[in-house]
PDB file of C-alpha atoms in Angstrom:
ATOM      1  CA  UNK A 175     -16.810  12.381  29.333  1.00 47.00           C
ATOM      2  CA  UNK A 176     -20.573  12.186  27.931  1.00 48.00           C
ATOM      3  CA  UNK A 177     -21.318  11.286  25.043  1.00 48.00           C
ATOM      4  CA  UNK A 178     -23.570  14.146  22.582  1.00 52.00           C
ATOM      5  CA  UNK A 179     -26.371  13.518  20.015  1.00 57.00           C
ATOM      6  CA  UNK A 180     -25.777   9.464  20.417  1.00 58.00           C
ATOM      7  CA  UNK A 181     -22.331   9.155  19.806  1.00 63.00           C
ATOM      8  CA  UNK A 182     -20.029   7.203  21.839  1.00 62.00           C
ATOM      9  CA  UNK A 183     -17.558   9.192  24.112  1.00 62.00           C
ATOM     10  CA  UNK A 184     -14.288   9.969  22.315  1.00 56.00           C
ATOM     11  CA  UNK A 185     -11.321   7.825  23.670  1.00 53.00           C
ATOM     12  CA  UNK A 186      -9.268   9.099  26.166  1.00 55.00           C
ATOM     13  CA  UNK A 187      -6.464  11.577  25.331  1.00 55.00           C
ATOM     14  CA  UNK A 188      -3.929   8.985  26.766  1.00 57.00           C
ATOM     15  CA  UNK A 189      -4.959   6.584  23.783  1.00 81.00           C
ATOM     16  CA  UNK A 190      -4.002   8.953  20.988  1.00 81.00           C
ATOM     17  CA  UNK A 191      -0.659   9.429  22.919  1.00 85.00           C
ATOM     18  CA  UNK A 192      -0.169   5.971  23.176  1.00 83.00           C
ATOM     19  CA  UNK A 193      -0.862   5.172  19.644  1.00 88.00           C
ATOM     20  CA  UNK A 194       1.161   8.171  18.640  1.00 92.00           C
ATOM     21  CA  UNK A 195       4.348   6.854  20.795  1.00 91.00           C
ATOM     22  CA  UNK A 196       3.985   4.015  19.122  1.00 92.00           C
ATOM     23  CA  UNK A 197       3.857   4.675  15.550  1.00 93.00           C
ATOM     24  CA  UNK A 198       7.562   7.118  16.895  1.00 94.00           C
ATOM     25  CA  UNK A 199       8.601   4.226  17.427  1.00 95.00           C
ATOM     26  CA  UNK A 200       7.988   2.017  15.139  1.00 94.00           C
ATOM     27  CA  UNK A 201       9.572   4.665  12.524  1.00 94.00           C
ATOM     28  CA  UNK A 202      12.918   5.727  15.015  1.00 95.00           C
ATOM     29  CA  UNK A 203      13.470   2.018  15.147  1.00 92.00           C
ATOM     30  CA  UNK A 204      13.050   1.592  10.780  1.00 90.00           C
ATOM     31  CA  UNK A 205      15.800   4.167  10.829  1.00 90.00           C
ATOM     32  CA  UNK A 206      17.963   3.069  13.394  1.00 90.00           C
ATOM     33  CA  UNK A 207      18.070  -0.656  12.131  1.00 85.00           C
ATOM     34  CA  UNK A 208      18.399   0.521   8.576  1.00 82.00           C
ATOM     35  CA  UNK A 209      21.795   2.357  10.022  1.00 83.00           C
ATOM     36  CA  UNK A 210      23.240  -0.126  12.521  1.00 83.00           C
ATOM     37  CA  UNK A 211      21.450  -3.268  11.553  1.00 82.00           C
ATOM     38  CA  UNK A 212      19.314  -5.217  14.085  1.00 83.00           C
ATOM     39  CA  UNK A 213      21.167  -5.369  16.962  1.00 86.00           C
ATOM     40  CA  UNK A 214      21.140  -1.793  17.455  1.00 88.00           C
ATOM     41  CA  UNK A 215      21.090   0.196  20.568  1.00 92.00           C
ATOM     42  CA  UNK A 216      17.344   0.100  21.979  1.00 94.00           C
ATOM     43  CA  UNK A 217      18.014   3.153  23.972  1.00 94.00           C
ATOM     44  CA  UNK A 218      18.775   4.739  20.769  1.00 95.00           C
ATOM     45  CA  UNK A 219      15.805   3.934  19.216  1.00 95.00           C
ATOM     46  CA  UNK A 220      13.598   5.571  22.262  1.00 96.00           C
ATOM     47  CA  UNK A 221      16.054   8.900  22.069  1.00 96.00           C
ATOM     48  CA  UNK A 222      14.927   9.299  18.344  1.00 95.00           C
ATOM     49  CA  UNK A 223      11.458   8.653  18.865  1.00 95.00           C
ATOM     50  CA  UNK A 224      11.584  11.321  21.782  1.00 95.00           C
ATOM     51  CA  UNK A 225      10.462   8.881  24.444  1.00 94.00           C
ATOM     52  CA  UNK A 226      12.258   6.968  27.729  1.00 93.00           C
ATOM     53  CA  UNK A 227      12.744   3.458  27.444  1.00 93.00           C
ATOM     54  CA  UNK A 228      10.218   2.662  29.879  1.00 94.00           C
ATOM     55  CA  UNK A 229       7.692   3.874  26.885  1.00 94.00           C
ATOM     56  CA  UNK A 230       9.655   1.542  24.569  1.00 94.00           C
ATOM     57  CA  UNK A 231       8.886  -1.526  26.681  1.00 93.00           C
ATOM     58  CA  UNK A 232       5.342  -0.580  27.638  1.00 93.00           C
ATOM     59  CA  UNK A 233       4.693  -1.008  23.556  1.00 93.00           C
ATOM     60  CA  UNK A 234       7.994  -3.598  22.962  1.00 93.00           C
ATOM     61  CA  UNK A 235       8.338  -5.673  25.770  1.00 92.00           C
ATOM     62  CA  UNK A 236      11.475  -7.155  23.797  1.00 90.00           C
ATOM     63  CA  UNK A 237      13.884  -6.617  20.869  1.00 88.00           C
ATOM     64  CA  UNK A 238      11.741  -9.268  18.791  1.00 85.00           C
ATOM     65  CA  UNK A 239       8.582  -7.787  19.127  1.00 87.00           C
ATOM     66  CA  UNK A 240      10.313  -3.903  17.767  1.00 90.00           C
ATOM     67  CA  UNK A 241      11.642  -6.017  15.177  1.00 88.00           C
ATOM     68  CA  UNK A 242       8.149  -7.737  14.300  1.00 85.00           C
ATOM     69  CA  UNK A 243       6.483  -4.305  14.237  1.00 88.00           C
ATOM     70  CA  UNK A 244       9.293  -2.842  11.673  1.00 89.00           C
ATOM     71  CA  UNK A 245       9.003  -5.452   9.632  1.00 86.00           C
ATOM     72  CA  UNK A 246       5.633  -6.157   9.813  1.00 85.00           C
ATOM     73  CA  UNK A 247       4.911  -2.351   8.456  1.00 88.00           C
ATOM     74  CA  UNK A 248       7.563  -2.649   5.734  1.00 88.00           C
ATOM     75  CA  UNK A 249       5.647  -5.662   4.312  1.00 89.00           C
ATOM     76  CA  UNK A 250       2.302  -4.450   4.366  1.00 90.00           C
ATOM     77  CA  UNK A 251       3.634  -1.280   3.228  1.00 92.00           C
ATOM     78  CA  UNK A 252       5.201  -3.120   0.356  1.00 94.00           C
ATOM     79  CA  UNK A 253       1.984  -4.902  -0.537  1.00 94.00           C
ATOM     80  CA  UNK A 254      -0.265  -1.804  -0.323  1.00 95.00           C
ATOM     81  CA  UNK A 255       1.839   0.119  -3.057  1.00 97.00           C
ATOM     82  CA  UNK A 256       0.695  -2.735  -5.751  1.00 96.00           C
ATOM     83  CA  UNK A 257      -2.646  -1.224  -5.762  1.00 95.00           C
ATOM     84  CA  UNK A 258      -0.964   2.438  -6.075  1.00 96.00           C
ATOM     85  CA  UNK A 259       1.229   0.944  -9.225  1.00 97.00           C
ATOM     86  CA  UNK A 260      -1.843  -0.634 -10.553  1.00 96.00           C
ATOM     87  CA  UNK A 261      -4.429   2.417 -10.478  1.00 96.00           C
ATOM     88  CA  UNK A 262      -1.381   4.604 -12.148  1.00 97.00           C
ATOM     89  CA  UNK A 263       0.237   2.013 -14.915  1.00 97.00           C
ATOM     90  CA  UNK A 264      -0.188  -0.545 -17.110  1.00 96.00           C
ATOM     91  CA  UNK A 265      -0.225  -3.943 -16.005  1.00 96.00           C
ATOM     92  CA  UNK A 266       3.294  -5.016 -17.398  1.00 95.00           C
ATOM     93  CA  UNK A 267       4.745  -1.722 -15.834  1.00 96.00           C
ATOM     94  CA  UNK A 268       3.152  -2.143 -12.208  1.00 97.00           C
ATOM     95  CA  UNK A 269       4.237  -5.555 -12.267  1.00 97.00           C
ATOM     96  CA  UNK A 270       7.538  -4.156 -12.581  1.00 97.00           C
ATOM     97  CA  UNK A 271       7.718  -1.562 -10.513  1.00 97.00           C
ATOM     98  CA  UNK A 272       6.572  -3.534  -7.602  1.00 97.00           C
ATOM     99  CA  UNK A 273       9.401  -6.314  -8.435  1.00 97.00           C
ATOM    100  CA  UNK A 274      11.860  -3.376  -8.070  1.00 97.00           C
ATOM    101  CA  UNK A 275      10.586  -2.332  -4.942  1.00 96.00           C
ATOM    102  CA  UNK A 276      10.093  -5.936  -3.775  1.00 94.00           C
ATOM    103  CA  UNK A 277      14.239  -6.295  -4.614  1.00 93.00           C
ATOM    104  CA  UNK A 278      14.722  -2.759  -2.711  1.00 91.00           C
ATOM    105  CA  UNK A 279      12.212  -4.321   0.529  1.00 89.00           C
ATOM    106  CA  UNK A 280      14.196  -7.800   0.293  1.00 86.00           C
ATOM    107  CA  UNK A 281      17.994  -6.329   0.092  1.00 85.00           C
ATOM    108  CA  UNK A 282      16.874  -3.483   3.017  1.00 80.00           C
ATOM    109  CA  UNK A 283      15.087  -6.699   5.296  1.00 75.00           C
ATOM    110  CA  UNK A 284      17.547  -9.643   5.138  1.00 63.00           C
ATOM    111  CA  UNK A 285      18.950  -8.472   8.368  1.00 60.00           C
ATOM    112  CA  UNK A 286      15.697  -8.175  10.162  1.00 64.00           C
ATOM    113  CA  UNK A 287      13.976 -10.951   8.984  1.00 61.00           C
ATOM    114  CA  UNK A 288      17.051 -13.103   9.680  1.00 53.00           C
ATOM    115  CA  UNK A 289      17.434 -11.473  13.419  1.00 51.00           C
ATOM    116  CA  UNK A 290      13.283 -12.222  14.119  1.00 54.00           C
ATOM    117  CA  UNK A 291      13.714 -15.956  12.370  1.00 48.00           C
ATOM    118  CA  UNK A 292      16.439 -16.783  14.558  1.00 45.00           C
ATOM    119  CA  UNK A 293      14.723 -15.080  17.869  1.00 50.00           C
ATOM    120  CA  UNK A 294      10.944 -15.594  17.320  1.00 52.00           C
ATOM    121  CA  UNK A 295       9.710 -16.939  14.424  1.00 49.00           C
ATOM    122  CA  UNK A 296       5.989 -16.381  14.751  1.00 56.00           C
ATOM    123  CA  UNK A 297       5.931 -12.992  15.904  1.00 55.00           C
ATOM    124  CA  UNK A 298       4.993 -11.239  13.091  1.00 56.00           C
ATOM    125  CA  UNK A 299       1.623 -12.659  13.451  1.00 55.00           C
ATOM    126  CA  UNK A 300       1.276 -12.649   9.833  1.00 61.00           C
ATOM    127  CA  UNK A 301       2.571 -15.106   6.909  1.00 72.00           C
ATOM    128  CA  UNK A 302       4.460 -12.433   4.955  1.00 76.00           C
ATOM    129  CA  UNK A 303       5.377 -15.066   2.216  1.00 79.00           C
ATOM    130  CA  UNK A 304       1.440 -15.508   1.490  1.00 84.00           C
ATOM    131  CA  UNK A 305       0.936 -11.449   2.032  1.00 88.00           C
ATOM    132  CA  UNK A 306       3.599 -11.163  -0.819  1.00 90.00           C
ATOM    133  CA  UNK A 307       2.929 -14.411  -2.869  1.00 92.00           C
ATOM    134  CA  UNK A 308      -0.416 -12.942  -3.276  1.00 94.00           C
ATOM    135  CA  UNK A 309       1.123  -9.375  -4.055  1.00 96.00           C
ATOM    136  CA  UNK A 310       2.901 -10.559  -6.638  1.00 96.00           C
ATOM    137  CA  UNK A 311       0.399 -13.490  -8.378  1.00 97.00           C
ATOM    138  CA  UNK A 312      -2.215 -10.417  -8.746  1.00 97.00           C
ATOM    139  CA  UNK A 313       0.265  -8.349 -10.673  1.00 97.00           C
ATOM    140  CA  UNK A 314       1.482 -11.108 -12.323  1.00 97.00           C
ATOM    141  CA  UNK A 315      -2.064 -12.547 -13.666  1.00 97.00           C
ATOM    142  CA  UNK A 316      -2.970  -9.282 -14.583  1.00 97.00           C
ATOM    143  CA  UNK A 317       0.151  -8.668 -16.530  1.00 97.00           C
ATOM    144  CA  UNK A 318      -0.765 -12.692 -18.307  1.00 97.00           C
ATOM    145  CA  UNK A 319      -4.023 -11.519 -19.079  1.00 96.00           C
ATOM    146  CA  UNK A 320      -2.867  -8.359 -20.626  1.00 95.00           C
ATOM    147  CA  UNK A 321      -1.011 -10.298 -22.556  1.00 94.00           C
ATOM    148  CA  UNK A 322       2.321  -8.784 -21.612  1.00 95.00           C
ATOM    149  CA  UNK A 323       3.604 -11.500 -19.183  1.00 96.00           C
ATOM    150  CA  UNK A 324       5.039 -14.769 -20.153  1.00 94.00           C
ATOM    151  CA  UNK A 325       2.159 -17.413 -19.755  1.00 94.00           C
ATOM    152  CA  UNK A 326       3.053 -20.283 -17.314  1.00 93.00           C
ATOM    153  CA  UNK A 327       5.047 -18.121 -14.812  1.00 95.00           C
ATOM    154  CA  UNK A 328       3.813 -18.216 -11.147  1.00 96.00           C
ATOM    155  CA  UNK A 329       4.098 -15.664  -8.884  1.00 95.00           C
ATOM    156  CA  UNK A 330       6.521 -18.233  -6.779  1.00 93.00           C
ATOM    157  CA  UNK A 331       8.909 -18.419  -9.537  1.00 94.00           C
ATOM    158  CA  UNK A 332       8.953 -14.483  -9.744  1.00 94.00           C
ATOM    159  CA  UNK A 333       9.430 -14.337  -5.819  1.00 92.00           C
ATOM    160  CA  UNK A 334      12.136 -17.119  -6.130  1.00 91.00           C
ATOM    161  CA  UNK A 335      13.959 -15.311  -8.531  1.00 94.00           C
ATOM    162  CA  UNK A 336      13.850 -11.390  -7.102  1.00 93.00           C
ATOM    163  CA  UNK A 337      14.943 -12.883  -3.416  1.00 89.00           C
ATOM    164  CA  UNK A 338      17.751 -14.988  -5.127  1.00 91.00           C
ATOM    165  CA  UNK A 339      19.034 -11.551  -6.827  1.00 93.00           C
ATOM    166  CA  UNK A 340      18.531 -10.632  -3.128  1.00 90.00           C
ATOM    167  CA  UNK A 341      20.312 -12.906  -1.603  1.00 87.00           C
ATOM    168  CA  UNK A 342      23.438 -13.300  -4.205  1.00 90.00           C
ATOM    169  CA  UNK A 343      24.366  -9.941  -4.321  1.00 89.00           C
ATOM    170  CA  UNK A 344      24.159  -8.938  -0.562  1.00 84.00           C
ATOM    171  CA  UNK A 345      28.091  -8.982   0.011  1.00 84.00           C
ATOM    172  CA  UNK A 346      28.738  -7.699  -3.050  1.00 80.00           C
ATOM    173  CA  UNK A 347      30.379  -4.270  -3.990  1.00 87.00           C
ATOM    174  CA  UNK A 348      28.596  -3.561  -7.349  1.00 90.00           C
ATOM    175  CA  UNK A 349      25.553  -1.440  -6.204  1.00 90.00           C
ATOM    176  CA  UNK A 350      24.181  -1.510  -9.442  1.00 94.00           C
ATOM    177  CA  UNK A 351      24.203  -5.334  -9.829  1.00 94.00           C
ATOM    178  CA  UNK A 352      20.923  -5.938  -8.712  1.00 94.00           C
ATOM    179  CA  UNK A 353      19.272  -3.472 -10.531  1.00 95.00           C
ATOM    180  CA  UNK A 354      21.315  -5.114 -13.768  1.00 96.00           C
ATOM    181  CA  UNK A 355      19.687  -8.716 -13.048  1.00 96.00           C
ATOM    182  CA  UNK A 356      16.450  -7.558 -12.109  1.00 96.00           C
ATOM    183  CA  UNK A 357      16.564  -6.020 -15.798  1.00 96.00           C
ATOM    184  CA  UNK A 358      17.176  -9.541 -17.066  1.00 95.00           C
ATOM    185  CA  UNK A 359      14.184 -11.315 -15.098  1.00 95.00           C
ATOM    186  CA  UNK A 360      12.134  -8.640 -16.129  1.00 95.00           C
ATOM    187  CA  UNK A 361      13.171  -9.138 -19.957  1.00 94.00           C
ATOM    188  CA  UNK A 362      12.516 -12.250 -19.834  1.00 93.00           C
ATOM    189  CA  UNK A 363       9.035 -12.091 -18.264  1.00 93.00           C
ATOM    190  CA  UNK A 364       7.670  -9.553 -20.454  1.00 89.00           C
ATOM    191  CA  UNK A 365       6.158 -10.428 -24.178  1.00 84.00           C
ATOM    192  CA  UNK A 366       4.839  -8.233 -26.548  1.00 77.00           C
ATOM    193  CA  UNK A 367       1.780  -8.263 -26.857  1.00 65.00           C
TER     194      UNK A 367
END
């Protein structure tokens, strides 16, 4: 390949394919772990993506590093929407709406962050607490600034709180439960302003 009018050569064809196998991957293996949890079937995760195993461990060389990738995308996925809530709503209701999907990411993850804890616990590569600590004490000191978030909250207590609803109502059969005491936390970090 030769590069034209001073720009570099374009990458090989087998990069895009690569990358492109990859990111199959990384979304097959979302959906299959969302179904069977995080011991499922690896195999199964390289038939949905439409590629052979040997692809899967050229890009995975092991179950933690498939989970890593999953959950790695769900968090920074998570984090990016705040600045989608906050261009579209008010600071009180972006704050909100990202608590709600926060509950949604931490009820969906328990299994895979549990799995990756217990198997590897620095192979995300990233600190998701601080990634969503930091998520959440922008929305929050927005929201206190507006004027329509209790002063003297932290973001930690907020996290605390939405991972507890999390965590307490994982077994239980009341799907709308959560929802119900994520409502409460909510009431009772909003003010009028």
């Amino acid at each position: 390949m030769t590069a034209t009018h001073g720009q570099p050569p374009a990458p090989p064809a087998r990069r895009a394919d690569a990358r492109l196998n990859r990111e199959r991957l990384v979304a097959a293996a979302r959906e299959v772990f969302a179904a069977a949890g995080p011991e499922a079937s690896l195999n199964e995760v390289a038939r949905r993506a439409g590629v052979g195993p040997g692809t899967l461990y050229r890009h995975f060389p092991n179950r933690s590093a498939l989970l890593a990738a999953v959950l790695r995308e769900r968090i920074e996925t998570l984090c990016e929407l705040a600045g989608t809530l906050r261009a579209a709503h008010s600071a009180d209701e972006a704050l909100a709406a990202w608590l709600r999907a926060f509950l949604d990411h931490a009820r969906d993850s328990q299994g895979l962050g549990g799995a990756l804890l217990v198997e590897e616990p620095d192979a995300l590569g990233i600190d998701c607490h601080r990634l969503i600590l930091d998520t959440a004490d922008a929305l929050l000191t927005e929201a206190q600034r507006h004027g329509t978030a209790r002063p003297g909250l932290t973001a930690d207590d907020l996290v605390h709180l939405v991972v507890g609803i999390a965590l307490s109502t994982a077994r239980g059969q009341d799907t709308e439960q959560p929802g119900r005491l994520l409502t409460l936390v909510l009431d009772a970090v909003h003010v009028s302003p």
